[in-house]
């Protein structure tokens, strides 16, 4: 058990190792940027799919749409640059909105981010597998299985801990960057030599005209290019000190790289007049156009698959951290607070993996179907985070605060406009699911907090006298199925802890009762035996009735304790031959707490079988 | 909860109603004969499929093969007639073989019968759905789902209890008998008017020659016609008194009806030269030939589906009863002995339903694939039962014993020959599975009995002094997560039952320890507090180590008792927010019993939350 676990996840790490687990910039870029960088894969694809229905006349709009999105990217990057030094402990949009705009808007940001992390993982994995099946169409039928296997590998890597995860992830990220930068450079060279391609001859004939709605729809889908930018601001504590400075630098490098990759690929696609068929991505078609179907093409596809796979890793850094922050503020169950024994938030990682796997399965591994759900959460979080920073500057003032407020205000305003465009244009395609889920999650967060607050007020020792008298001996009831050593053992234990012990025999077959009574007279240690008739042969109902009756008669405010004798067999399969009645009784006693709002103390006394 | 259950299964019945739940002959025929009567559906089909590959030259052998099987049926019926009065308490082959041939052969018979009951249910349901899809081919794709729904309905009817089951089942049985007797009569009339059909022109051209192996193979498959004959001898106690006389009469009526239906349908099929295509059963083709594709044809198909569906009911009478007898003899787990609260053996019914559902699913609802597994068990049980009766007569003698021994001996010999033919010819098609499972089951039966015997010898009070001193106060250990009312409540309970109480705090975050220590000094009721450091933040490992260490230090042969404080929330979903640690600790303590062979007493003390 322990060895398999250690092999997969590594041995436990002590708490004092926490600081040495932090990331330098090279590793941090690999850990936090894949989502942002790789989003060119699905953003390109969505822009292409959005415009191709309008033929060549539509596809030429790729370039201006890409430029608007790059502009948006620049604003958002600038905006987050101002957030990082003010919130060095991380928490990103949730923390910023919570502190500056109040708890409700903060929780909305948190809900949006949690949903978005899950969708990031699902969209990235399915888009990565789409890159793979562009190169190897025979894998198309196995896309769900392939996505799930990659998900499993990433989950295990993350359960091992953040440094190893960074190492595993670094290679694909830099491979991807290298490949794409080379491809863009070589593509520009070809473009210079060969001149522009003619979209009018290559593009399929238009099915619909170019309309504002079509362009807005495409812009909304293309905004997925920006998802992932906020990851760094959530993860500042994972950076090596000076962590805020390092985080800012990493954010800026990432923003520039994103812009180059996105504008470069879209620009080349339009300029060279690249189009594609049904089962190939547009990026795959571009790579084929530049490199031909040779080794470099396959390397590009593999690199795309790999970075999209590790893009899911952004979620593995962000989701468990945010869940931990929320749990610490008592908006999520307590178990999300804790670091697991590899210094990672294991519970958050496992919940994320389960939900992502569910999405991949439910949407049959189709990233195009998942995208409409996707950008709403990210842009909602952007807007709230930047609006929160504006409120921050208005309150704090300080050096040059007007400029800072203007930059964050510009960020908030532009992302809000984008958000509204996305929500309206993608509502019927799936955005409604997220728009419905976010308020639901906020209600759940609030209910959880309310409950914990109420429990805390019930548990407070305030008003309790420091010296309390223990209650008298509890009344102990032992259900017996016969008279044997296991039962005698239990009776002796009961007498060692209380003078008020009663044995109960539920009579399902009256022929056996006399034998039990006689044996009890001889061996029963003077403990009284009560026989309860059970004409319907049920063991549990009559016992529960007897206990309630007994409590009523004593009327001392105490509930009788039930002592269950249990066999401890030597081999596990022997359990199938014993203890069913004890297990069922325990469950029935626990079920009472649901039915009547109370339960009683239960004692399980083992009797060890030797064979 | 209770109302849904009552609606589906009816209210509980008291034990004294057992006698009034017995069946008269009309209902008993409906309850025990469907398997036997309906087996013409798959036996016909198997004989046809076995011979059609040899074309018309093969199909003419249907008639002699049918006659041999009818002869076999007569011998088996006669044989069981002699069994019934000697074993009025039922148990059939298992009881007879066990008493007369020793426990090993008895257990072989039991294993064979248990397997056969499951296969009866699976084959009957799938063959019934084949009748349905012959009439409605569009249902073919849903055959597994349709089979499983019918299985569910039958299971619920049986959980309601035997009399209702008898009532529900009686209508289809008599509908089937009426339909088929009318069809055979009308078919004979048509045959008289029209004269013989010409198989040579209708049959497909032969793919293989007629060989002895082909005929034996077909005979082996056709023997499935006899399955179910033994059901009555297993169920004698379900008959109204005089139960043996009524059982014998019912058996004889059933044998005659089986002979008429089987010989009648096969004879007409051959005489009229009926053949069929791939997706229709031969019985469906015969009905279409006689009645045309009109209302009567559809009635025949529905009646076939219905009787095959209720044929599964034979298993629901036989399997749980046999399992109960085996459990009473301690060859199966105890929980199969008991009557459920509707006076039926609920556990046996549910196990049967699960295994049957599994077979239908695993064999994708194809009765032709299941048949090779099928007849081995039934014929093995026949042989052992008849051989047991021979041994019985040799020992008991009595009036006319030689004749009786000869009849049972003839039964044993003929069924043994058939069994060998089946086992050899069907071995590779699936019979090997059953031939492998039967000895495995016998070994399991023996192991279970051995275990129960050993436990009984460990539990005996023999040698125990009648008056025993209770052990001293147990040492009680309370793991605490902090200091609050729930913990204080648990400490008070612990002090009421023992003077030796220790609280344990596992320190995962050293910053909090001092606060806990201080609070304990004030509120800890003078109970000592032990703080265990946990550098790896695990709560459970350090606790288990501490307990083992403590037991070693005391070295008094007693294990410390662990007392777990637990919250009792008002709403079920609040459980998600509490008690995870207590639940995990309890599981870890129980897991110890597997790892180290011991466990300790566990006390769960509830603390009731008010909101």
CSV table of C-alpha atoms in Angstrom, one decimal, chain A residues 1-2 12-16 332-335 338-344 444 447-448 451-452 454-455 457-476 483-488 491-493 495-498 508 519 522-525 534-538 559 561 566-580 586 590-591 593-595 597-611, chain B residues 1-2 12-16 332-335 338-344 444 447-448 451-452 454-455 457-476 483-488 491-493 495-498 508 519 522-525 534-538 559 561 566-580 586 590-591 593-595 597-611:
chain,number,residue,atom,x,y,z
A,1,UNK,CA,0.0,0.0,0.0
A,2,UNK,CA,2.5,2.5,1.1
A,12,UNK,CA,5.8,12.5,2.5
A,13,UNK,CA,7.6,15.8,3.0
A,14,UNK,CA,7.9,17.6,6.3
A,15,UNK,CA,6.4,21.1,6.8
A,16,UNK,CA,9.8,22.8,7.1
A,332,UNK,CA,-15.7,25.8,1.5
A,333,UNK,CA,-15.4,22.6,3.7
A,334,UNK,CA,-12.5,22.5,6.1
A,335,UNK,CA,-10.7,19.7,4.3
A,338,UNK,CA,-4.9,21.4,4.6
A,339,UNK,CA,-1.7,20.7,2.8
A,340,UNK,CA,-1.4,17.0,2.0
A,341,UNK,CA,1.7,15.0,3.0
A,342,UNK,CA,3.6,16.1,-0.2
A,343,UNK,CA,3.0,19.8,0.6
A,344,UNK,CA,0.3,20.2,-2.0
A,444,UNK,CA,-23.5,27.5,-1.3
A,447,UNK,CA,-24.6,28.7,3.5
A,448,UNK,CA,-21.3,26.9,4.4
A,451,UNK,CA,-23.2,26.9,9.1
A,452,UNK,CA,-19.7,27.1,10.4
A,454,UNK,CA,-23.4,28.8,13.9
A,455,UNK,CA,-21.5,25.7,14.9
A,457,UNK,CA,-21.3,29.8,18.4
A,458,UNK,CA,-22.7,26.5,19.7
A,459,UNK,CA,-19.2,25.1,20.5
A,460,UNK,CA,-17.9,28.1,22.3
A,461,UNK,CA,-16.9,27.4,25.9
A,462,UNK,CA,-18.0,30.9,26.8
A,463,UNK,CA,-20.5,30.6,29.7
A,464,UNK,CA,-19.6,27.0,30.6
A,465,UNK,CA,-18.5,26.6,34.2
A,466,UNK,CA,-14.8,25.4,34.2
A,467,UNK,CA,-15.5,22.5,36.5
A,468,UNK,CA,-18.2,20.1,35.4
A,469,UNK,CA,-19.4,16.9,37.1
A,470,UNK,CA,-19.3,13.9,34.8
A,471,UNK,CA,-22.7,12.4,34.2
A,472,UNK,CA,-23.6,9.2,36.1
A,473,UNK,CA,-22.7,5.8,34.7
A,474,UNK,CA,-24.3,5.5,31.3
A,475,UNK,CA,-27.0,2.9,30.8
A,476,UNK,CA,-25.5,0.2,28.5
A,483,UNK,CA,-24.8,-16.9,24.4
A,484,UNK,CA,-21.1,-17.4,23.5
A,485,UNK,CA,-17.6,-16.2,24.4
A,486,UNK,CA,-17.9,-13.1,22.1
A,487,UNK,CA,-21.0,-12.0,24.0
A,488,UNK,CA,-19.5,-12.8,27.5
A,491,UNK,CA,-20.6,-8.1,28.9
A,492,UNK,CA,-17.4,-8.1,30.9
A,493,UNK,CA,-16.3,-4.9,29.1
A,495,UNK,CA,-19.5,-4.1,33.4
A,496,UNK,CA,-16.1,-2.6,33.6
A,497,UNK,CA,-17.4,0.7,32.5
A,498,UNK,CA,-20.9,0.8,34.1
A,508,UNK,CA,-37.3,-14.1,15.8
A,519,UNK,CA,-27.6,-20.3,29.1
A,522,UNK,CA,-25.6,-19.7,33.9
A,523,UNK,CA,-23.3,-17.3,32.1
A,524,UNK,CA,-24.9,-13.9,32.1
A,525,UNK,CA,-22.8,-12.4,35.0
A,534,UNK,CA,-40.3,-9.9,16.9
A,535,UNK,CA,-43.2,-11.5,15.0
A,536,UNK,CA,-42.0,-10.0,11.7
A,537,UNK,CA,-38.5,-11.4,12.2
A,538,UNK,CA,-36.9,-7.9,12.0
A,559,UNK,CA,-29.8,8.3,26.0
A,561,UNK,CA,-25.5,3.6,25.0
A,566,UNK,CA,-18.1,-7.7,16.9
A,567,UNK,CA,-16.0,-10.5,15.6
A,568,UNK,CA,-12.5,-9.8,14.4
A,569,UNK,CA,-11.7,-12.5,11.9
A,570,UNK,CA,-8.2,-13.4,10.7
A,571,UNK,CA,-8.9,-13.2,7.0
A,572,UNK,CA,-10.7,-10.4,5.3
A,573,UNK,CA,-13.2,-12.6,3.4
A,574,UNK,CA,-14.4,-14.0,6.7
A,575,UNK,CA,-16.1,-10.6,7.3
A,576,UNK,CA,-18.7,-11.8,4.7
A,577,UNK,CA,-19.6,-14.5,7.2
A,578,UNK,CA,-19.9,-12.3,10.3
A,579,UNK,CA,-20.9,-9.0,11.7
A,580,UNK,CA,-23.7,-8.1,9.2
A,586,UNK,CA,-24.8,0.6,13.7
A,590,UNK,CA,-26.7,6.5,12.8
A,591,UNK,CA,-29.7,6.8,10.6
A,593,UNK,CA,-29.8,11.0,13.7
A,594,UNK,CA,-31.3,11.9,10.4
A,595,UNK,CA,-34.8,10.7,11.2
A,597,UNK,CA,-32.3,14.5,15.0
A,598,UNK,CA,-30.5,12.5,17.7
A,599,UNK,CA,-28.2,9.6,18.0
A,600,UNK,CA,-26.7,7.7,20.9
A,601,UNK,CA,-23.2,6.7,21.9
A,602,UNK,CA,-22.1,3.4,20.3
A,603,UNK,CA,-19.4,1.2,21.6
A,604,UNK,CA,-17.9,-1.5,19.3
A,605,UNK,CA,-16.2,-4.2,21.4
A,606,UNK,CA,-14.0,-6.6,19.3
A,607,UNK,CA,-13.7,-10.3,19.9
A,608,UNK,CA,-10.6,-11.7,18.2
A,609,UNK,CA,-11.0,-15.0,16.4
A,610,UNK,CA,-7.9,-17.1,16.3
A,611,UNK,CA,-8.5,-18.9,13.0
B,1,UNK,CA,-38.8,5.5,2.7
B,2,UNK,CA,-41.0,3.0,4.3
B,12,UNK,CA,-44.3,-7.0,6.4
B,13,UNK,CA,-46.0,-10.3,7.2
B,14,UNK,CA,-45.9,-12.0,10.6
B,15,UNK,CA,-44.3,-15.5,10.9
B,16,UNK,CA,-47.7,-17.2,11.8
B,332,UNK,CA,-23.3,-20.6,2.8
B,333,UNK,CA,-23.2,-17.4,4.8
B,334,UNK,CA,-25.8,-17.2,7.6
B,335,UNK,CA,-27.8,-14.4,6.1
B,338,UNK,CA,-33.5,-16.0,7.2
B,339,UNK,CA,-36.9,-15.2,5.8
B,340,UNK,CA,-37.3,-11.6,5.0
B,341,UNK,CA,-40.2,-9.6,6.3
B,342,UNK,CA,-42.5,-10.7,3.5
B,343,UNK,CA,-41.8,-14.4,4.3
B,344,UNK,CA,-39.5,-14.8,1.4
B,444,UNK,CA,-16.0,-22.6,-1.1
B,447,UNK,CA,-14.3,-23.6,3.5
B,448,UNK,CA,-17.3,-21.8,4.8
B,451,UNK,CA,-14.7,-21.6,9.2
B,452,UNK,CA,-18.1,-21.7,11.0
B,454,UNK,CA,-13.8,-23.4,14.0
B,455,UNK,CA,-15.6,-20.3,15.2
B,457,UNK,CA,-15.3,-24.2,18.8
B,458,UNK,CA,-13.7,-20.9,19.8
B,459,UNK,CA,-17.0,-19.5,21.0
B,460,UNK,CA,-18.0,-22.4,23.1
B,461,UNK,CA,-18.6,-21.6,26.8
B,462,UNK,CA,-17.3,-25.1,27.7
B,463,UNK,CA,-14.4,-24.7,30.1
B,464,UNK,CA,-15.2,-21.1,31.0
B,465,UNK,CA,-15.8,-20.5,34.7
B,466,UNK,CA,-19.4,-19.3,35.2
B,467,UNK,CA,-18.4,-16.3,37.3
B,468,UNK,CA,-15.8,-14.0,35.8
B,469,UNK,CA,-14.4,-10.8,37.1
B,470,UNK,CA,-14.8,-7.8,34.8
B,471,UNK,CA,-11.5,-6.3,33.7
B,472,UNK,CA,-10.4,-3.1,35.3
B,473,UNK,CA,-11.4,0.4,34.0
B,474,UNK,CA,-10.4,0.5,30.3
B,475,UNK,CA,-7.8,3.1,29.4
B,476,UNK,CA,-9.6,5.7,27.2
B,483,UNK,CA,-11.0,22.7,22.8
B,484,UNK,CA,-14.8,23.2,22.4
B,485,UNK,CA,-18.1,22.0,23.8
B,486,UNK,CA,-18.1,18.8,21.7
B,487,UNK,CA,-14.8,17.8,23.1
B,488,UNK,CA,-15.8,18.7,26.7
B,491,UNK,CA,-14.4,14.1,28.1
B,492,UNK,CA,-17.3,14.1,30.5
B,493,UNK,CA,-18.7,10.9,29.0
B,495,UNK,CA,-14.8,10.2,32.9
B,496,UNK,CA,-18.2,8.7,33.6
B,497,UNK,CA,-17.0,5.3,32.4
B,498,UNK,CA,-13.4,5.3,33.4
B,508,UNK,CA,0.2,19.7,12.6
B,519,UNK,CA,-7.6,26.2,26.9
B,522,UNK,CA,-8.9,25.8,32.0
B,523,UNK,CA,-11.4,23.3,30.6
B,524,UNK,CA,-9.8,19.9,30.5
B,525,UNK,CA,-11.4,18.6,33.7
B,534,UNK,CA,3.3,15.6,13.3
B,535,UNK,CA,6.0,17.1,11.0
B,536,UNK,CA,4.3,15.5,8.0
B,537,UNK,CA,0.8,16.9,9.0
B,538,UNK,CA,-0.8,13.4,9.1
B,559,UNK,CA,-5.7,-2.4,24.4
B,561,UNK,CA,-10.2,2.2,23.9
B,566,UNK,CA,-18.6,13.3,16.6
B,567,UNK,CA,-21.0,16.0,15.5
B,568,UNK,CA,-24.6,15.2,14.9
B,569,UNK,CA,-25.7,17.9,12.4
B,570,UNK,CA,-29.3,18.7,11.7
B,571,UNK,CA,-29.2,18.5,7.9
B,572,UNK,CA,-27.6,15.6,6.0
B,573,UNK,CA,-25.4,17.8,3.8
B,574,UNK,CA,-23.8,19.3,6.9
B,575,UNK,CA,-22.1,15.9,7.3
B,576,UNK,CA,-19.9,17.0,4.4
B,577,UNK,CA,-18.6,19.8,6.6
B,578,UNK,CA,-17.8,17.7,9.7
B,579,UNK,CA,-16.6,14.4,11.0
B,580,UNK,CA,-14.2,13.5,8.2
B,586,UNK,CA,-12.5,4.9,12.8
B,590,UNK,CA,-10.6,-1.0,11.8
B,591,UNK,CA,-8.0,-1.4,9.1
B,593,UNK,CA,-7.4,-5.5,12.4
B,594,UNK,CA,-6.4,-6.5,8.9
B,595,UNK,CA,-2.8,-5.3,9.2
B,597,UNK,CA,-4.7,-8.9,13.4
B,598,UNK,CA,-6.1,-7.0,16.3
B,599,UNK,CA,-8.4,-4.0,16.8
B,600,UNK,CA,-9.5,-2.0,19.9
B,601,UNK,CA,-12.8,-1.0,21.2
B,602,UNK,CA,-14.1,2.2,19.7
B,603,UNK,CA,-16.7,4.6,21.4
B,604,UNK,CA,-18.5,7.1,19.3
B,605,UNK,CA,-19.9,9.9,21.4
B,606,UNK,CA,-22.3,12.3,19.6
B,607,UNK,CA,-22.6,16.0,20.1
B,608,UNK,CA,-25.9,17.3,18.9
B,609,UNK,CA,-25.8,20.6,16.9
B,610,UNK,CA,-29.0,22.6,17.2
B,611,UNK,CA,-28.8,24.3,13.8
